[in-house]
CSV table of C-alpha atoms in Angstrom, one decimal:
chain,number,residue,atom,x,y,z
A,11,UNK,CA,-69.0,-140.5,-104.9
A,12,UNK,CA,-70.1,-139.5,-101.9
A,13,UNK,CA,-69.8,-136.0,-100.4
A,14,UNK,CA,-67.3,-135.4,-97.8
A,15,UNK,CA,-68.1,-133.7,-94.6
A,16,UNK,CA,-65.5,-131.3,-95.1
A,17,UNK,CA,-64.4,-128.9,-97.9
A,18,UNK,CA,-60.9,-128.0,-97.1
A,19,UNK,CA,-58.7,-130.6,-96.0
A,20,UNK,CA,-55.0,-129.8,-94.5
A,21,UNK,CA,-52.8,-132.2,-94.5
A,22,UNK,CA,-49.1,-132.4,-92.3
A,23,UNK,CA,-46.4,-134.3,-94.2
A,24,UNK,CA,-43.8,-135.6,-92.3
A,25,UNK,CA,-45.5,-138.6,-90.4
A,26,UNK,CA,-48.9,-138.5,-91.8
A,27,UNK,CA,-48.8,-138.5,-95.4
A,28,UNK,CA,-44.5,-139.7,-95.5
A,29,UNK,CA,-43.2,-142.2,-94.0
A,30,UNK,CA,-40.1,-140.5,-92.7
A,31,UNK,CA,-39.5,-141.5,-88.8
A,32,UNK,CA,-37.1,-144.6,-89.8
A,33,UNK,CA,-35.1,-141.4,-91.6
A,34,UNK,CA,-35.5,-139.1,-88.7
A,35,UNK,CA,-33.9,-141.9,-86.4
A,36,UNK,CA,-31.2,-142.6,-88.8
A,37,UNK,CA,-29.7,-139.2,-88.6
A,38,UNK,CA,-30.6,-138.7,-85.1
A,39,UNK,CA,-27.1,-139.6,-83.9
A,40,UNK,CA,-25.5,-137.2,-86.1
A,41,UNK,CA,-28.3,-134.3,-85.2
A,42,UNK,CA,-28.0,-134.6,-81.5
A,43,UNK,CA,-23.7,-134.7,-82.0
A,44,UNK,CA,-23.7,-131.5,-84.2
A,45,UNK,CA,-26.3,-129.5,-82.2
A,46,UNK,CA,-25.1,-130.4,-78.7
A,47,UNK,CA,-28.8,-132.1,-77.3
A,48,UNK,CA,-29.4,-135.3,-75.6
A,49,UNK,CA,-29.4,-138.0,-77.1
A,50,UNK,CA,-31.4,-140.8,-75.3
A,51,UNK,CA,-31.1,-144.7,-75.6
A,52,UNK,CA,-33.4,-145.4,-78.4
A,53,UNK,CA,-35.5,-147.9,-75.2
A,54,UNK,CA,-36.9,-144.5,-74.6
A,55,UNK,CA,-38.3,-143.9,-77.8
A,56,UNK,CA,-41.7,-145.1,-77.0
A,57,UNK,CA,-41.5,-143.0,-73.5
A,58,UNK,CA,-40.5,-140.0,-76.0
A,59,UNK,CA,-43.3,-140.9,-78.7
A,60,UNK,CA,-45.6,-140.0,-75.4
A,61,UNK,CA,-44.8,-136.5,-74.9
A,62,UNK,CA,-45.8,-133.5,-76.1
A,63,UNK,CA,-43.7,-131.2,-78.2
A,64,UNK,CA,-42.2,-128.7,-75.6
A,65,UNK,CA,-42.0,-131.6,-73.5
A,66,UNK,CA,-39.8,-133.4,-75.4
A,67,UNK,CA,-37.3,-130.8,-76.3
A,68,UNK,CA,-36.9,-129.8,-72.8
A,69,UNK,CA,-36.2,-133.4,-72.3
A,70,UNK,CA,-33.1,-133.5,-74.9
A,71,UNK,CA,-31.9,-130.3,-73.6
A,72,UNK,CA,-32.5,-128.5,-77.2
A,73,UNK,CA,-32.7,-124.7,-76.7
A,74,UNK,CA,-35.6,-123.0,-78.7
A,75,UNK,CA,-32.8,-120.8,-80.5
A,76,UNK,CA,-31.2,-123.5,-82.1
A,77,UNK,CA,-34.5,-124.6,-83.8
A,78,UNK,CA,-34.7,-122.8,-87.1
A,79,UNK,CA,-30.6,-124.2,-87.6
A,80,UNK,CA,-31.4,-127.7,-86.7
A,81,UNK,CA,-34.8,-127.5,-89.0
A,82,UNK,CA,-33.2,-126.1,-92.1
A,83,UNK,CA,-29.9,-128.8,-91.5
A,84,UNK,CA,-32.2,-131.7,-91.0
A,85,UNK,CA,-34.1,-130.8,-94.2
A,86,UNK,CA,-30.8,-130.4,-96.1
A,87,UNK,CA,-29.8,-133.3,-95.0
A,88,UNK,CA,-33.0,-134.7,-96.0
A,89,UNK,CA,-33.0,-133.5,-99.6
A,90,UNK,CA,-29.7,-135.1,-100.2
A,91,UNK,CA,-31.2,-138.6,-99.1
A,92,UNK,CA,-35.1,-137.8,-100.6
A,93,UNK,CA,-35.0,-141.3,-102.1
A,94,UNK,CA,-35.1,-142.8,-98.3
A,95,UNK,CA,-38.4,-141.2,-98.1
A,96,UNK,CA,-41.6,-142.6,-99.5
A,97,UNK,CA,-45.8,-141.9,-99.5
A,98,UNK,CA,-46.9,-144.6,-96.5
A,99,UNK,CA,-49.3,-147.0,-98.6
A,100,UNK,CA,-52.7,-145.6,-99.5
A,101,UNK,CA,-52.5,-142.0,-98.7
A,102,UNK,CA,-52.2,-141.1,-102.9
A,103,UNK,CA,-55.6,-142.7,-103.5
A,104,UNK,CA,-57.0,-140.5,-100.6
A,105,UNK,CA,-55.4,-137.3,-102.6
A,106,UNK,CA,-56.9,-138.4,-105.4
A,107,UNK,CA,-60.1,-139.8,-104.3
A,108,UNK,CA,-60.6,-136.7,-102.0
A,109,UNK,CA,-60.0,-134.2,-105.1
A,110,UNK,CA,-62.7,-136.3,-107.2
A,111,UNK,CA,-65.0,-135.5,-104.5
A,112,UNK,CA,-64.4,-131.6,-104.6
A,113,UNK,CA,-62.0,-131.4,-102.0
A,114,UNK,CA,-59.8,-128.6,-101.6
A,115,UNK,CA,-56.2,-130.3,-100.7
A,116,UNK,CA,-53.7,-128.5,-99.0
A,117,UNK,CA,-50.3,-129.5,-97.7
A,118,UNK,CA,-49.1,-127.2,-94.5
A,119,UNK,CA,-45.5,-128.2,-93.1
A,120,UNK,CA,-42.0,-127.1,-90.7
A,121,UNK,CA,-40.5,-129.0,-93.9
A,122,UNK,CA,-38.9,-127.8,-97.2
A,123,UNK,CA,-41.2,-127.7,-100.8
A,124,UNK,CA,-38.4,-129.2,-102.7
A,125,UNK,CA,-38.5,-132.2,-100.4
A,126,UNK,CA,-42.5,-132.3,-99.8
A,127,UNK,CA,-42.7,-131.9,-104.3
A,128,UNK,CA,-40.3,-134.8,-104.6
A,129,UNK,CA,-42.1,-137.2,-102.4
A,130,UNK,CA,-45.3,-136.5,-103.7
A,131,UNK,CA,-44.2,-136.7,-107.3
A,132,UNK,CA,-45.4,-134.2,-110.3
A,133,UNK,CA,-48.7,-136.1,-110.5
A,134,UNK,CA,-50.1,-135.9,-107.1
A,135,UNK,CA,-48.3,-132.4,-106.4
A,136,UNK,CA,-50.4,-131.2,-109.3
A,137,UNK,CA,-53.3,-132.6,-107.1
A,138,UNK,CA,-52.4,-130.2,-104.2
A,139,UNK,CA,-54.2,-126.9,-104.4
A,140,UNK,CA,-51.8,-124.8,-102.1
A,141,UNK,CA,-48.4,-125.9,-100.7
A,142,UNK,CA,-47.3,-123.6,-97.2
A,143,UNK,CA,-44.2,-125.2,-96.2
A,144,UNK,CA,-41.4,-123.6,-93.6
A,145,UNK,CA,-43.7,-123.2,-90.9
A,146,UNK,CA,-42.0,-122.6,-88.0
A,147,UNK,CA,-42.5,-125.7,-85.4
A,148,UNK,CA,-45.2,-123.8,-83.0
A,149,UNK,CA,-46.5,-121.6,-86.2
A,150,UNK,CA,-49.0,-124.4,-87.7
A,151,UNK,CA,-52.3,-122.0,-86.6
A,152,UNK,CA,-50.9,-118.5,-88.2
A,153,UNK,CA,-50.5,-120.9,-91.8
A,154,UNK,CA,-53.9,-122.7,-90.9
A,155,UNK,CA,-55.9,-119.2,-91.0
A,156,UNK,CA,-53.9,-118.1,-93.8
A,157,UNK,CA,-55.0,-121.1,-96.1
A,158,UNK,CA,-58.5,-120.3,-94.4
A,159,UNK,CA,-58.6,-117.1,-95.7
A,160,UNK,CA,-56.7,-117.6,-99.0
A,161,UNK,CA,-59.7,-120.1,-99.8
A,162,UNK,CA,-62.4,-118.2,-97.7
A,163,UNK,CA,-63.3,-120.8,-95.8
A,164,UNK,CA,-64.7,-121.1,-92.2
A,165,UNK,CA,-63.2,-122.8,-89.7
A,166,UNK,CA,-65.7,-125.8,-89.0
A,167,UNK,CA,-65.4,-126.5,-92.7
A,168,UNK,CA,-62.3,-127.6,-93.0
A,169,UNK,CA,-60.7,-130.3,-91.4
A,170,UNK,CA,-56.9,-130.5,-89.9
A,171,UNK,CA,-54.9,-134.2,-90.6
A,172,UNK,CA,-51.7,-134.6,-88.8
A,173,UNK,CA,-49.3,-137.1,-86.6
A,174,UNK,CA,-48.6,-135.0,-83.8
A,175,UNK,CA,-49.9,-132.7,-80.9
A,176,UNK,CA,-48.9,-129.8,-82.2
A,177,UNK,CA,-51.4,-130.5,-84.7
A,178,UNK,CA,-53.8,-130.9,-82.5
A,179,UNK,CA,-53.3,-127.5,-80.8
A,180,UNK,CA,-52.6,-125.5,-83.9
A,181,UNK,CA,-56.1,-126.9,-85.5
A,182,UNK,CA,-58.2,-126.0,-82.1
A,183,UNK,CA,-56.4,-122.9,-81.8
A,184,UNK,CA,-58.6,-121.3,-84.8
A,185,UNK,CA,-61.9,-123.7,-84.4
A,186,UNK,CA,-61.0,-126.0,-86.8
A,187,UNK,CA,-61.6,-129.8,-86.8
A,188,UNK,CA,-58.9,-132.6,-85.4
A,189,UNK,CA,-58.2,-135.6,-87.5
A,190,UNK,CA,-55.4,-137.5,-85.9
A,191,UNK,CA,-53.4,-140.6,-87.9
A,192,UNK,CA,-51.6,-143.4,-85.2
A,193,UNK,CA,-49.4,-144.3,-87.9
A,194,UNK,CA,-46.6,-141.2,-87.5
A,195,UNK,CA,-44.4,-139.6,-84.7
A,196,UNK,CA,-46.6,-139.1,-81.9
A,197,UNK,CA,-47.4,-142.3,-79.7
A,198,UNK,CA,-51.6,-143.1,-80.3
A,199,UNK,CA,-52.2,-143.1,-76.3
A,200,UNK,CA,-50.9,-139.1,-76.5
A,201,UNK,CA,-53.2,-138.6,-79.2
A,202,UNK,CA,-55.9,-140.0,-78.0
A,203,UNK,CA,-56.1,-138.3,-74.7
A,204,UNK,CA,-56.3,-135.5,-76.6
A,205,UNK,CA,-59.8,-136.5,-78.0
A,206,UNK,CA,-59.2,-135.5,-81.4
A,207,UNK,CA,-62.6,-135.1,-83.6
A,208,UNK,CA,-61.5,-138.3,-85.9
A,209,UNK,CA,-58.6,-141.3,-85.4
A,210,UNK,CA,-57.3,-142.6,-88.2
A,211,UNK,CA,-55.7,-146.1,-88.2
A,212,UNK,CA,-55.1,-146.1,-91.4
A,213,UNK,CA,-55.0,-144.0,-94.6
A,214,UNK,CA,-58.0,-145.7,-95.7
A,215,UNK,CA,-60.5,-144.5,-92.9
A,216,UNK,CA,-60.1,-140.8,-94.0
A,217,UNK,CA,-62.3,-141.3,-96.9
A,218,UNK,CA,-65.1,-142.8,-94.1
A,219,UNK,CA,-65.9,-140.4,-91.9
């Protein structure tokens, strides 16, 4: 195979390598209802898709303390309906095809292991070399030069996959580089004008750069 550009690859999971927005707006309703924030018409949702992370909770009104609740109830809830979640198509061949190459796979996520393990399944969690999950939602770089230094690695050799801009900012925040997928929470026009290092349209094009 050929050798990838990268050595260490750090993957987000909701959005990029799970499918699990259709979920999300499910239990939206219920979310906003118990937590007390807006809760737009869903003809905004590709006006919300647009903005940026703090942008969009000032928009629903959700106050910065009630976070880590909200996190740890949506992930409960999430457990409890893990079936509703699935890989999107193609991103387990790029696991495995990126371990055959000598990869170093790591999954870094706000979300909970039990959930992220059950998605996966055994086989491709035994493919993942390192699992940091629980981050907070703005503490994506602290984790990032953690796994940097847990697999001494610099910065330009690893690359950063994720869905949103917070990804984004947490990767450039310690010099690594930006690979962006269109397929997740974030709309693509946001991520593009952030002139992210790679696009990915689909899970297939990560193999390709």
């Amino acid at each position: 195979m050929p050798a990838y550009p990268y050595r260490l690859v750090i993957f987000d999971f909701d959005g990029t390598l799970a499918d699990s927005f259709p979920w999300f707006l499910e239990v939206f309703d219920h979310l906003a209802e118990r937590f007390g924030f807006e809760n737009p018409d869903r003809s905004y949702l590709d006006e919300l898709r647009r903005l940026g992370p703090r942008e969009l909770l000032k928009r629903l009104k959700v106050p910065l303390l009630k976070l880590p609740a909200i996190a740890t109830y949506a992930q409960k809830l999430q457990n409890q309906q893990i079936e509703k979640i699935v890989l999107f198509d193609g991103m387990a061949d790029v696991i495995r095809d990126l371990k055959a190459r000598g990869v170093t796979v790591v999954v870094v996520t706000s979300n909970d292991a039990d959930n992220v393990r059950t998605v996966l399944g055994a086989e491709l969690s035994g493919q993942i070399d390192h699992f940091s999950c629980g981050s907070s939602l703005f503490g994506k770089a602290a984790k990032f030069k953690a796994v940097l230094k847990a697999f001494k690695a610099r910065p330009e050799e690893a690359l950063s996959i994720g869905d949103e801009l917070r990804d984004i900012e947490a990767a450039r925040k310690v010099g690594m580089a930006v690979g962006a997928v269109t397929w997740g929470y974030a709309h693509e026009d946001s991520l593009l004008s952030e002139k992210p290092d790679h696009i990915f349209a689909k899970p297939a094009d990560i193999l390709n750069i």
